[in-house]
Each structure stands twice: as C-alpha cells, then as structure tokens.
Amino acid sequence: MILSTIQPSFLPWLGYLEQIARADLFVYLDDVQYTKQDWRNRNRFKTSSGQIEFLTVPVRFTDRALIRDVPIASQPGWQRKMLNRLQSWYGKAAAFDSVFPAVQGLLVQDYHLLVDLDVAATEFLCRTLCIDTPAAFSSSVPDKSTDKNRKLIEICRHFGADTLYDGASAAAFIDLEQFRAEGITVIFQDYRPVPYAQVGGGPFLSHLSALDAIFNCGPELARNVLLSSPTPAGLQPRSRDIR
C-alpha cells in the first residue's frame, strides 16, 4: 500500500496532485505547525502579461498554531478580488469558460477555517483531473511522536502502508534506516514538469497552481500533463489503476 502525506495547500501545483494520484491513500498533514508565507494559503499563477503573481487567502494565526486551527481572516471581498484576477489573467485561455464557473462555486463558499478551503480546493482539482485516491487526516492518528521520522512511521503503520511516497525535499530529514527497520520503503518524488501552451506569452513557467494547466489545456489534457512525468524508480504500481 502506497501512502503519500503533505500539508494542506491552497490550489496546489501538479506535483502535489501527482503524489496523490500515485498513492493508494493520501493523508493531509493537518496537525503540524502553520508556516506563514508558505503554500498553506497561497499559490502562484501566470498573468496575461507572462509574469508570476500570487493569489493569497487572508488568514489569522498565532505562533505555534496548527494548520487545522488557522481561521480565514474577516476581509470582505477577498474571494471576489481573487476571481476577478483569475478572469483577468486566464479569460482567453482555451478552457477558461468551461472551468471558471466551477472555480467560482468553489471560492464563493463561506469557509471559516483555512484547512476546509484547502481540502475543498484540492478535492475540486482531483475531481477535475479524475484522481480518485481516498484521503484521510494525520490528526486522526492518536498519540503520535513529535519526531518527524517517527511521526511519519506512525502514520504509515496506522493506515497499513508499507510504502511512503514523499516529496523530494523530505530527503533532507528522512532517516531511511528507521523506515527500513519498520518494513516501510520510502520513495522520493522526482516530478519533472512537462511544458504545455500557456496564455500570457513568454517562456513556459512551471510550478504554478494546477489551475494554470486546467485553464490552458482543459481537464483531459491537463491530466495527461500531470501523469507525463516518469514514475519514480522503485515505486510499484498502486493496488488500483490510475483512472
């Protein structure tokens, strides 16, 4: 069983969704400390002039707040402004007219907690790209260690996973020997973005929100782009086909 776990992110990039797509279970790492100026409440987009801009969800947080507890700030009109900016940047994209109404429906909802918006946004992207991996939350795993390695091992053991498919940055702290001792194989992601046509001119820009690919390519082609990166060496086919 392949498990992938990442902190909840706002309208995440294709690499985030690839980790979900190649796993048998995706676990939102929601009970770790919130980090400001990170992907928890913002993401990157390409403007109609070819520049990179961020869309940011306003939040209120205190030091040591857990991601699951961070509320969205009371800032009237932030959803409307966000939607207006998306329309300005992507209005001429090939699939904008067919996709934008659903994005509107997502963002106009009254979310109190950031995690609720992040999960809803990720679920929307997964539905759009036909990713059907079930999800769970790390906060549902009781009595976890505060040590990063032990915590991930305990999450894997709780859900019965024998393979952890983790992001490339996790290689900086993962102790492979600890995982091997528990019978868990760790595979690090090596996601290689495949260029696609983008509005805004200029060179192809990668590591943007997956919405960029969906607006520019449409859901079917965006899904092909998502899965075009080679499967990492050692990652066995998951127990169900990627549909």
CSV table of C-alpha atoms in Angstrom, one decimal:
chain,number,residue,atom,x,y,z
A,1,MET,CA,0.0,0.0,0.0
A,2,ILE,CA,1.4,3.4,-1.1
A,3,LEU,CA,0.8,6.3,1.2
A,4,SER,CA,1.5,10.0,0.5
A,5,THR,CA,1.2,12.8,3.0
A,6,ILE,CA,1.6,16.5,2.5
A,7,GLN,CA,0.5,19.6,4.4
A,8,PRO,CA,-2.8,21.1,3.1
A,9,SER,CA,-2.1,23.7,0.4
A,10,PHE,CA,-4.2,26.2,-1.5
A,11,LEU,CA,-4.9,25.2,-5.1
A,12,PRO,CA,-1.7,23.2,-5.2
A,13,TRP,CA,0.6,22.5,-8.2
A,14,LEU,CA,0.7,19.5,-10.4
A,15,GLY,CA,3.5,17.8,-8.5
A,16,TYR,CA,1.3,17.8,-5.3
A,17,LEU,CA,-1.5,16.2,-7.2
A,18,GLU,CA,0.9,13.6,-8.8
A,19,GLN,CA,1.7,12.4,-5.3
A,20,ILE,CA,-2.0,12.0,-4.6
A,21,ALA,CA,-2.6,10.2,-8.0
A,22,ARG,CA,0.2,7.6,-7.5
A,23,ALA,CA,-0.8,6.8,-3.9
A,24,ASP,CA,-3.4,4.3,-2.5
A,25,LEU,CA,-4.1,6.7,0.3
A,26,PHE,CA,-3.4,10.4,0.7
A,27,VAL,CA,-3.1,11.9,4.2
A,28,TYR,CA,-3.4,15.6,4.8
A,29,LEU,CA,-0.7,16.5,7.3
A,30,ASP,CA,-3.0,18.9,9.2
A,31,ASP,CA,-1.7,18.7,12.7
A,32,VAL,CA,1.7,20.4,12.2
A,33,GLN,CA,2.7,24.0,12.8
A,34,TYR,CA,1.3,26.6,10.4
A,35,THR,CA,4.1,28.4,8.4
A,36,LYS,CA,3.5,31.8,7.1
A,37,GLN,CA,4.4,32.9,3.6
A,38,ASP,CA,4.1,29.3,2.5
A,39,TRP,CA,1.8,27.2,0.3
A,40,ARG,CA,-0.8,26.8,3.0
A,41,ASN,CA,-2.7,29.9,2.0
A,42,ARG,CA,-1.3,31.0,-1.4
A,43,ASN,CA,-0.1,29.8,-4.8
A,44,ARG,CA,1.5,31.0,-8.0
A,45,PHE,CA,-0.2,31.9,-11.3
A,46,LYS,CA,0.9,33.3,-14.6
A,47,THR,CA,-0.7,36.6,-15.6
A,48,SER,CA,-1.8,37.7,-19.0
A,49,SER,CA,1.4,39.6,-19.4
A,50,GLY,CA,3.5,36.5,-18.7
A,51,GLN,CA,4.5,37.4,-15.1
A,52,ILE,CA,4.2,35.3,-11.9
A,53,GLU,CA,1.7,36.6,-9.3
A,54,PHE,CA,0.4,35.1,-6.1
A,55,LEU,CA,-3.2,34.6,-5.0
A,56,THR,CA,-3.3,34.7,-1.2
A,57,VAL,CA,-6.1,33.8,1.2
A,58,PRO,CA,-6.1,36.2,4.2
A,59,VAL,CA,-5.7,34.3,7.5
A,60,ARG,CA,-5.3,35.0,11.2
A,61,PHE,CA,-2.8,32.9,13.2
A,62,THR,CA,-0.7,32.9,16.3
A,63,ASP,CA,2.7,31.4,16.9
A,64,ARG,CA,2.7,27.6,17.1
A,65,ALA,CA,-0.8,27.4,15.6
A,66,LEU,CA,-1.6,24.1,13.9
A,67,ILE,CA,-2.7,24.2,10.3
A,68,ARG,CA,-6.0,22.7,11.2
A,69,ASP,CA,-6.8,25.6,13.6
A,70,VAL,CA,-6.0,28.6,11.4
A,71,PRO,CA,-9.0,30.7,10.6
A,72,ILE,CA,-9.6,32.7,7.4
A,73,ALA,CA,-9.4,36.4,8.2
A,74,SER,CA,-12.6,38.5,8.0
A,75,GLN,CA,-11.6,40.6,4.9
A,76,PRO,CA,-14.7,41.4,2.9
A,77,GLY,CA,-14.4,40.9,-0.8
A,78,TRP,CA,-11.3,38.8,-1.0
A,79,GLN,CA,-13.0,36.0,-2.9
A,80,ARG,CA,-14.4,38.4,-5.5
A,81,LYS,CA,-11.0,40.1,-6.0
A,82,MET,CA,-9.4,36.7,-6.4
A,83,LEU,CA,-11.9,35.6,-9.0
A,84,ASN,CA,-11.5,38.9,-10.8
A,85,ARG,CA,-7.8,38.4,-11.0
A,86,LEU,CA,-8.2,34.9,-12.4
A,87,GLN,CA,-10.6,36.2,-15.0
A,88,SER,CA,-8.2,38.9,-16.0
A,89,TRP,CA,-5.2,36.5,-16.3
A,90,TYR,CA,-6.9,33.5,-17.9
A,91,GLY,CA,-10.0,34.9,-19.6
A,92,LYS,CA,-8.5,34.0,-23.0
A,93,ALA,CA,-7.3,30.5,-22.0
A,94,ALA,CA,-8.7,27.6,-24.1
A,95,ALA,CA,-10.8,26.0,-21.3
A,96,PHE,CA,-11.5,29.1,-19.1
A,97,ASP,CA,-15.2,29.4,-20.0
A,98,SER,CA,-15.9,25.8,-19.2
A,99,VAL,CA,-13.9,25.6,-16.0
A,100,PHE,CA,-14.4,29.0,-14.4
A,101,PRO,CA,-18.0,28.6,-13.2
A,102,ALA,CA,-16.9,25.6,-11.0
A,103,VAL,CA,-14.0,27.7,-9.7
A,104,GLN,CA,-16.4,30.4,-8.8
A,105,GLY,CA,-18.6,27.9,-7.0
A,106,LEU,CA,-15.6,26.7,-5.0
A,107,LEU,CA,-14.3,30.1,-3.9
A,108,VAL,CA,-17.6,31.8,-3.0
A,109,GLN,CA,-18.4,29.4,-0.3
A,110,ASP,CA,-18.2,30.6,3.3
A,111,TYR,CA,-15.2,28.8,4.8
A,112,HIS,CA,-14.2,29.5,8.4
A,113,LEU,CA,-11.0,27.5,8.6
A,114,LEU,CA,-8.2,27.6,6.0
A,115,VAL,CA,-7.9,23.8,6.1
A,116,ASP,CA,-11.5,23.5,4.9
A,117,LEU,CA,-10.9,25.7,1.9
A,118,ASP,CA,-7.6,23.9,1.1
A,119,VAL,CA,-9.2,20.5,1.3
A,120,ALA,CA,-12.2,21.6,-0.8
A,121,ALA,CA,-9.8,23.1,-3.4
A,122,THR,CA,-7.7,20.0,-3.6
A,123,GLU,CA,-10.8,17.8,-3.9
A,124,PHE,CA,-12.0,20.0,-6.7
A,125,LEU,CA,-8.7,19.7,-8.6
A,126,CYS,CA,-8.7,15.9,-8.1
A,127,ARG,CA,-12.3,15.6,-9.4
A,128,THR,CA,-11.5,17.7,-12.4
A,129,LEU,CA,-8.4,15.6,-13.2
A,130,CYS,CA,-10.2,12.3,-12.4
A,131,ILE,CA,-8.0,11.4,-9.4
A,132,ASP,CA,-9.9,9.1,-7.1
A,133,THR,CA,-7.4,8.4,-4.3
A,134,PRO,CA,-9.1,8.3,-0.9
A,135,ALA,CA,-7.9,10.8,1.7
A,136,ALA,CA,-7.5,10.9,5.5
A,137,PHE,CA,-6.1,13.3,8.1
A,138,SER,CA,-3.0,12.9,10.2
A,139,SER,CA,-4.9,14.4,13.1
A,140,SER,CA,-6.9,11.2,13.2
A,141,VAL,CA,-3.8,9.2,14.2
A,142,PRO,CA,-3.6,9.2,18.0
A,143,ASP,CA,-0.6,9.7,20.2
A,144,LYS,CA,2.0,10.5,17.5
A,145,SER,CA,5.6,11.3,18.3
A,146,THR,CA,6.9,14.8,17.9
A,147,ASP,CA,9.9,13.5,16.0
A,148,LYS,CA,9.4,13.9,12.2
A,149,ASN,CA,10.5,10.5,11.3
A,150,ARG,CA,8.6,8.6,14.0
A,151,LYS,CA,5.5,10.6,13.2
A,152,LEU,CA,5.6,9.6,9.6
A,153,ILE,CA,6.3,6.0,10.5
A,154,GLU,CA,3.3,6.0,12.9
A,155,ILE,CA,1.1,7.5,10.2
A,156,CYS,CA,2.1,4.7,7.8
A,157,ARG,CA,1.6,2.0,10.4
A,158,HIS,CA,-1.8,3.4,11.5
A,159,PHE,CA,-3.1,3.2,7.9
A,160,GLY,CA,-1.3,-0.1,7.0
A,161,ALA,CA,1.1,1.4,4.4
A,162,ASP,CA,4.4,-0.3,3.5
A,163,THR,CA,5.5,2.4,1.1
A,164,LEU,CA,5.8,6.1,1.7
A,165,TYR,CA,5.8,8.3,-1.5
A,166,ASP,CA,7.2,11.6,-0.3
A,167,GLY,CA,8.3,14.9,-1.8
A,168,ALA,CA,11.9,15.4,-2.9
A,169,SER,CA,12.5,18.0,-0.1
A,170,ALA,CA,11.8,15.3,2.5
A,171,ALA,CA,15.1,13.6,1.7
A,172,ALA,CA,16.7,16.3,3.8
A,173,PHE,CA,15.4,14.8,7.1
A,174,ILE,CA,14.1,11.3,6.3
A,175,ASP,CA,16.1,8.6,8.1
A,176,LEU,CA,15.8,5.7,5.7
A,177,GLU,CA,17.2,3.3,8.2
A,178,GLN,CA,14.3,4.0,10.7
A,179,PHE,CA,11.8,3.3,8.0
A,180,ARG,CA,13.5,0.1,6.8
A,181,ALA,CA,13.5,-1.2,10.4
A,182,GLU,CA,9.7,-0.8,10.3
A,183,GLY,CA,9.4,-2.5,7.0
A,184,ILE,CA,8.5,0.7,5.2
A,185,THR,CA,10.0,1.7,1.8
A,186,VAL,CA,10.5,5.4,1.1
A,187,ILE,CA,10.4,6.6,-2.4
A,188,PHE,CA,11.1,10.3,-3.1
A,189,GLN,CA,9.3,12.1,-5.8
A,190,ASP,CA,11.2,13.2,-8.9
A,191,TYR,CA,8.5,15.2,-10.7
A,192,ARG,CA,9.5,16.7,-14.0
A,193,PRO,CA,7.0,19.3,-15.3
A,194,VAL,CA,6.1,18.8,-18.9
A,195,PRO,CA,5.7,22.1,-20.8
A,196,TYR,CA,2.2,23.0,-22.2
A,197,ALA,CA,0.8,26.0,-24.0
A,198,GLN,CA,0.1,28.9,-21.7
A,199,VAL,CA,-1.6,32.2,-22.2
A,200,GLY,CA,0.5,35.3,-21.4
A,201,GLY,CA,3.3,34.7,-23.8
A,202,GLY,CA,7.0,34.3,-22.9
A,203,PRO,CA,8.7,31.1,-21.8
A,204,PHE,CA,6.9,28.2,-20.1
A,205,LEU,CA,6.6,28.7,-16.4
A,206,SER,CA,6.3,25.6,-14.2
A,207,HIS,CA,5.4,25.0,-10.5
A,208,LEU,CA,2.2,27.1,-10.8
A,209,SER,CA,-1.1,26.1,-9.4
A,210,ALA,CA,-2.7,23.2,-11.2
A,211,LEU,CA,-5.4,25.6,-12.3
A,212,ASP,CA,-3.0,27.1,-14.8
A,213,ALA,CA,-2.8,23.7,-16.6
A,214,ILE,CA,-6.6,23.2,-16.4
A,215,PHE,CA,-7.5,26.6,-17.7
A,216,ASN,CA,-4.9,26.4,-20.5
A,217,CYS,CA,-5.3,22.7,-21.6
A,218,GLY,CA,-8.7,21.6,-20.3
A,219,PRO,CA,-9.1,18.8,-17.8
A,220,GLU,CA,-8.3,15.8,-20.1
A,221,LEU,CA,-5.1,17.2,-21.5
A,222,ALA,CA,-4.1,18.6,-18.1
A,223,ARG,CA,-4.5,15.1,-16.6
A,224,ASN,CA,-2.1,13.8,-19.3
A,225,VAL,CA,0.4,16.5,-18.5
A,226,LEU,CA,0.1,15.6,-14.8
A,227,LEU,CA,0.9,12.0,-15.4
A,228,SER,CA,3.6,12.6,-18.1
A,229,SER,CA,6.4,12.7,-15.5
A,230,PRO,CA,8.1,9.3,-15.3
A,231,THR,CA,7.1,7.1,-12.4
A,232,PRO,CA,9.9,7.2,-9.8
A,233,ALA,CA,12.3,4.2,-9.8
A,234,GLY,CA,11.2,1.6,-7.2
A,235,LEU,CA,7.6,2.9,-7.0
A,236,GLN,CA,5.4,-0.2,-7.6
A,237,PRO,CA,2.1,0.2,-9.4
A,238,ARG,CA,-0.6,1.0,-6.8
A,239,SER,CA,-3.2,-1.6,-5.9
A,240,ARG,CA,-5.8,0.1,-8.2
A,241,ASP,CA,-5.3,1.6,-11.6
A,242,ILE,CA,-5.0,5.3,-12.1
A,243,ARG,CA,-8.2,6.1,-13.8
